mmCIF file of C-alpha atoms in Angstrom:
data_model
loop_
_atom_site.group_PDB
_atom_site.id
_atom_site.type_symbol
_atom_site.label_atom_id
_atom_site.label_comp_id
_atom_site.label_asym_id
_atom_site.label_seq_id
_atom_site.Cartn_x
_atom_site.Cartn_y
_atom_site.Cartn_z
ATOM 1 C CA ARG A 392 -68.183 114.339 31.820
ATOM 2 C CA LEU A 393 -64.719 113.775 30.366
ATOM 3 C CA GLN A 394 -61.773 116.174 30.622
ATOM 4 C CA ASN A 395 -62.242 117.180 26.968
ATOM 5 C CA GLY A 396 -65.855 118.249 27.661
ATOM 6 C CA SER A 397 -67.571 115.333 25.921
ATOM 7 C CA THR A 398 -69.892 112.930 27.718
ATOM 8 C CA ILE A 399 -70.403 109.176 27.692
ATOM 9 C CA ILE A 400 -73.902 107.809 28.213
ATOM 10 C CA ARG A 401 -74.731 104.224 29.161
ATOM 11 C CA LYS A 402 -78.451 103.474 28.823
ATOM 12 C CA ASN A 403 -80.177 100.806 30.879
ATOM 13 C CA SER A 404 -82.089 98.090 29.043
ATOM 14 C CA PRO A 405 -85.874 98.246 29.411
ATOM 15 C CA LYS A 406 -86.971 96.391 32.566
ATOM 16 C CA ASP A 407 -89.186 93.939 30.638
ATOM 17 C CA VAL A 408 -86.316 92.593 28.456
ATOM 18 C CA GLU A 409 -85.361 88.985 29.195
ATOM 19 C CA GLY A 410 -82.325 87.095 27.933
ATOM 20 C CA PHE A 411 -78.759 88.098 27.144
ATOM 21 C CA TRP A 412 -79.426 90.565 24.309
ATOM 22 C CA GLU A 413 -81.825 93.375 23.464
ATOM 23 C CA SER A 414 -83.401 93.353 20.006
ATOM 24 C CA LYS A 415 -80.723 95.699 18.560
ATOM 25 C CA GLY A 416 -77.787 93.458 19.513
ATOM 26 C CA LYS A 417 -76.957 95.404 22.674
ATOM 27 C CA PRO A 418 -76.328 93.467 25.883
ATOM 28 C CA ASN A 419 -79.233 93.349 28.332
ATOM 29 C CA ALA A 420 -77.677 95.485 31.097
ATOM 30 C CA GLN A 421 -78.392 97.843 33.985
ATOM 31 C CA TYR A 422 -75.714 100.467 34.801
ATOM 32 C CA ARG A 423 -75.044 102.076 38.190
ATOM 33 C CA LEU A 424 -72.280 104.388 39.357
ATOM 34 C CA TYR A 425 -70.086 102.300 41.672
ATOM 35 C CA ALA A 426 -67.222 104.725 42.367
ATOM 36 C CA TYR A 427 -65.516 107.872 41.162
ATOM 37 C CA LEU A 428 -61.745 107.719 41.585
ATOM 38 C CA LEU A 429 -60.685 111.359 41.459
ATOM 39 C CA LYS A 430 -56.891 110.859 41.847
ATOM 40 C CA ALA A 431 -56.782 107.959 39.375
ATOM 41 C CA GLY A 432 -59.145 109.631 36.883
ATOM 42 C CA PHE A 433 -61.788 106.887 36.547
ATOM 43 C CA TYR A 434 -65.516 106.493 36.734
ATOM 44 C CA VAL A 435 -66.442 102.948 37.773
ATOM 45 C CA LEU A 436 -69.829 101.546 36.733
ATOM 46 C CA ARG A 437 -71.366 98.348 38.082
ATOM 47 C CA VAL A 438 -72.999 96.586 35.134
ATOM 48 C CA GLU A 439 -75.649 93.978 35.887
ATOM 49 C CA TYR A 440 -76.145 91.639 32.975
ATOM 50 C CA TRP A 441 -78.734 88.887 32.606
ATOM 51 C CA GLU A 442 -76.674 86.345 34.595
ATOM 52 C CA ASP A 443 -73.427 88.104 35.483
ATOM 53 C CA THR A 444 -72.004 91.345 36.865
ATOM 54 C CA GLY A 445 -69.114 93.400 35.536
ATOM 55 C CA TYR A 446 -67.366 96.622 36.508
ATOM 56 C CA GLN A 447 -66.482 99.151 33.784
ATOM 57 C CA PHE A 448 -63.564 101.499 34.436
ATOM 58 C CA ILE A 449 -64.044 104.550 32.202
ATOM 59 C CA SER A 450 -61.068 106.874 31.823
ATOM 60 C CA GLU A 451 -61.977 110.470 32.615
ATOM 61 C CA LYS A 452 -59.136 111.505 30.289
ATOM 62 C CA ASP A 453 -60.211 109.866 27.002
ATOM 63 C CA GLY A 454 -63.357 107.784 27.669
ATOM 64 C CA ARG A 455 -61.717 104.417 27.012
ATOM 65 C CA SER A 456 -63.146 101.634 29.136
ATOM 66 C CA VAL A 457 -61.951 98.342 30.556
ATOM 67 C CA GLU A 458 -64.298 95.822 32.140
ATOM 68 C CA VAL A 459 -63.523 93.297 34.878
ATOM 69 C CA TYR A 460 -65.795 90.491 36.073
ATOM 70 C CA GLY A 461 -65.347 90.446 39.804
ATOM 71 C CA PRO A 462 -65.880 93.095 42.445
ATOM 72 C CA PRO A 463 -62.846 95.406 42.568
ATOM 73 C CA SER A 464 -61.132 95.924 45.891
ATOM 74 C CA PHE A 465 -59.135 99.163 46.105
ATOM 75 C CA SER A 466 -55.808 99.677 47.894
ATOM 76 C CA PRO A 467 -55.899 102.116 50.829
ATOM 77 C CA ASP A 468 -54.318 104.874 48.706
ATOM 78 C CA ARG A 469 -56.638 104.037 45.727
ATOM 79 C CA SER A 470 -53.658 103.630 43.357
ATOM 80 C CA MET A 471 -54.258 99.878 42.765
ATOM 81 C CA LEU A 472 -57.113 97.447 42.552
ATOM 82 C CA PHE A 473 -57.430 93.730 43.128
ATOM 83 C CA VAL A 474 -59.938 91.537 41.274
ATOM 84 C CA ALA A 475 -60.648 87.829 41.696
ATOM 85 C CA GLU A 476 -62.530 86.663 38.594
ATOM 86 C CA SER A 477 -64.282 83.322 38.998
ATOM 87 C CA THR A 478 -66.683 81.683 36.625
ATOM 88 C CA PRO A 479 -70.248 82.614 37.641
ATOM 89 C CA TYR A 480 -71.194 79.025 38.444
ATOM 90 C CA TRP A 481 -68.187 77.912 40.476
ATOM 91 C CA SER A 482 -67.626 74.204 40.882
ATOM 92 C CA SER A 483 -64.656 71.968 41.551
ATOM 93 C CA GLY A 484 -62.101 72.051 38.759
ATOM 94 C CA GLU A 485 -62.745 75.672 37.762
ATOM 95 C CA THR A 486 -60.120 78.410 37.929
ATOM 96 C CA THR A 487 -60.013 81.847 39.548
ATOM 97 C CA GLU A 488 -57.864 84.595 38.055
ATOM 98 C CA LEU A 489 -56.296 86.842 40.712
ATOM 99 C CA THR A 490 -55.216 90.218 39.284
ATOM 100 C CA ILE A 491 -53.663 93.415 40.609
ATOM 101 C CA CYS A 492 -53.857 96.532 38.433
ATOM 102 C CA SER A 493 -52.298 99.966 38.738
ATOM 103 C CA LEU A 494 -54.621 102.988 38.420
ATOM 104 C CA LYS A 495 -52.678 106.050 37.305
ATOM 105 C CA SER A 496 -53.669 109.134 35.302
ATOM 106 C CA GLY A 497 -56.663 107.509 33.623
ATOM 107 C CA THR A 498 -54.728 104.347 32.708
ATOM 108 C CA LEU A 499 -55.470 100.852 34.050
ATOM 109 C CA SER A 500 -52.453 98.502 33.806
ATOM 110 C CA LYS A 501 -52.143 94.885 34.943
ATOM 111 C CA ILE A 502 -49.097 94.516 37.206
ATOM 112 C CA TRP A 503 -49.590 90.977 38.558
ATOM 113 C CA SER A 504 -51.838 87.978 37.975
ATOM 114 C CA HIS A 505 -52.045 84.356 39.008
ATOM 115 C CA THR A 506 -54.503 81.591 38.156
ATOM 116 C CA THR A 507 -55.636 79.311 40.971
ATOM 117 C CA GLU A 508 -57.424 75.993 40.635
ATOM 118 C CA ASN A 509 -60.342 74.752 42.716
ATOM 119 C CA TRP A 510 -60.771 77.997 44.644
ATOM 120 C CA PRO A 511 -64.241 79.147 45.658
ATOM 121 C CA PRO A 512 -65.361 82.763 45.021
ATOM 122 C CA VAL A 513 -62.976 85.158 46.789
ATOM 123 C CA ALA A 514 -63.452 88.101 49.185
ATOM 124 C CA SER A 515 -60.376 90.344 49.361
ATOM 125 C CA PHE A 516 -59.236 92.800 52.030
ATOM 126 C CA TRP A 517 -56.297 95.191 51.641
ATOM 127 C CA ILE A 518 -54.338 95.316 54.907
ATOM 128 C CA SER A 519 -51.895 97.890 53.489
ATOM 129 C CA ASN A 520 -50.766 99.002 50.008
ATOM 130 C CA ASN A 521 -48.450 95.958 50.076
ATOM 131 C CA GLU A 522 -50.688 93.184 51.430
ATOM 132 C CA ILE A 523 -54.079 91.671 50.551
ATOM 133 C CA HIS A 524 -55.814 88.935 52.571
ATOM 134 C CA LEU A 525 -58.024 86.499 50.651
ATOM 135 C CA TYR A 526 -60.987 84.619 52.112
ATOM 136 C CA GLU A 527 -63.727 82.379 50.805
ATOM 137 C CA ARG A 528 -66.753 84.563 49.998
ATOM 138 C CA GLN A 529 -69.885 83.152 51.621
ATOM 139 C CA GLN A 530 -73.486 84.259 51.629
ATOM 140 C CA LYS A 531 -75.635 84.151 54.762
ATOM 141 C CA GLY A 532 -79.142 85.228 53.850
ATOM 142 C CA SER A 533 -78.762 88.533 52.032
ATOM 143 C CA ARG A 534 -75.328 89.260 53.579
ATOM 144 C CA LEU A 535 -71.940 88.402 52.114
ATOM 145 C CA THR A 536 -69.424 87.277 54.724
ATOM 146 C CA ARG A 537 -65.913 85.877 54.706
ATOM 147 C CA GLY A 538 -65.228 82.220 55.333
ATOM 148 C CA ARG A 539 -61.945 80.355 55.657
ATOM 149 C CA LYS A 540 -58.687 82.086 54.805
ATOM 150 C CA LEU A 541 -57.363 81.151 51.357
ATOM 151 C CA GLY A 542 -54.107 83.089 51.332
ATOM 152 C CA VAL A 543 -52.219 86.369 51.291
ATOM 153 C CA VAL A 544 -50.849 88.351 48.354
ATOM 154 C CA ARG A 545 -47.830 90.349 49.486
ATOM 155 C CA PHE A 546 -45.440 92.818 47.833
ATOM 156 C CA SER A 547 -41.837 92.423 48.956
ATOM 157 C CA ASN A 548 -38.412 92.493 47.309
ATOM 158 C CA GLY A 549 -39.901 94.304 44.294
ATOM 159 C CA ARG A 550 -42.562 91.728 43.406
ATOM 160 C CA TRP A 551 -46.018 90.393 44.321
ATOM 161 C CA THR A 552 -46.258 86.851 45.724
ATOM 162 C CA LEU A 553 -49.225 84.620 46.602
ATOM 163 C CA ILE A 554 -48.877 82.677 49.843
ATOM 164 C CA GLU A 555 -51.593 80.045 49.827
ATOM 165 C CA GLU A 556 -53.164 78.593 52.972
ATOM 166 C CA VAL A 557 -53.490 74.812 52.643
ATOM 167 C CA LYS A 558 -54.895 72.925 55.625
ATOM 168 C CA GLY A 559 -53.704 75.607 58.039
ATOM 169 C CA LYS A 560 -50.163 75.809 56.596
ATOM 170 C CA SER A 561 -48.746 78.560 54.380
ATOM 171 C CA ARG A 562 -47.024 77.778 51.085
ATOM 172 C CA LYS A 563 -45.487 80.281 48.664
ATOM 173 C CA VAL A 564 -46.938 79.887 45.172
ATOM 174 C CA LYS A 565 -45.808 82.763 42.962
#
């Protein structure tokens, strides 16, 4: 339910639908509530498509939505989110977009981004509101775990910077 009293409904595709699209041109998708961010004013839905997963941030204020294609990782105070968007079928030569967004009063705003090359899928962990540690995301059976450290994104001197780990040594990137 939105602040103005109206509602937004997302309907799941029938379970027997295969492929990217339903017959009426709608995406083949299953919706699940992922989070409700009371202070920021967002509902977050996990959207499972035919071969991909997205996360819709729906503003409680006006119902506008923004979708990201990577699991969001929230800052300890829930005022920011980090997303690492990789192509679904990662291979050497692909890019990963690292993004930090501000979540305030029902508005999602990009405040920093950086594109990396040849990075595997990323698992992110907020250490504080000013520091995020990045690891290779690995799967062991049905569990996701973290692998080798890829870098740190840190806020200092009024800006965000990526410090990449390369063969055990740190190097400032952006």
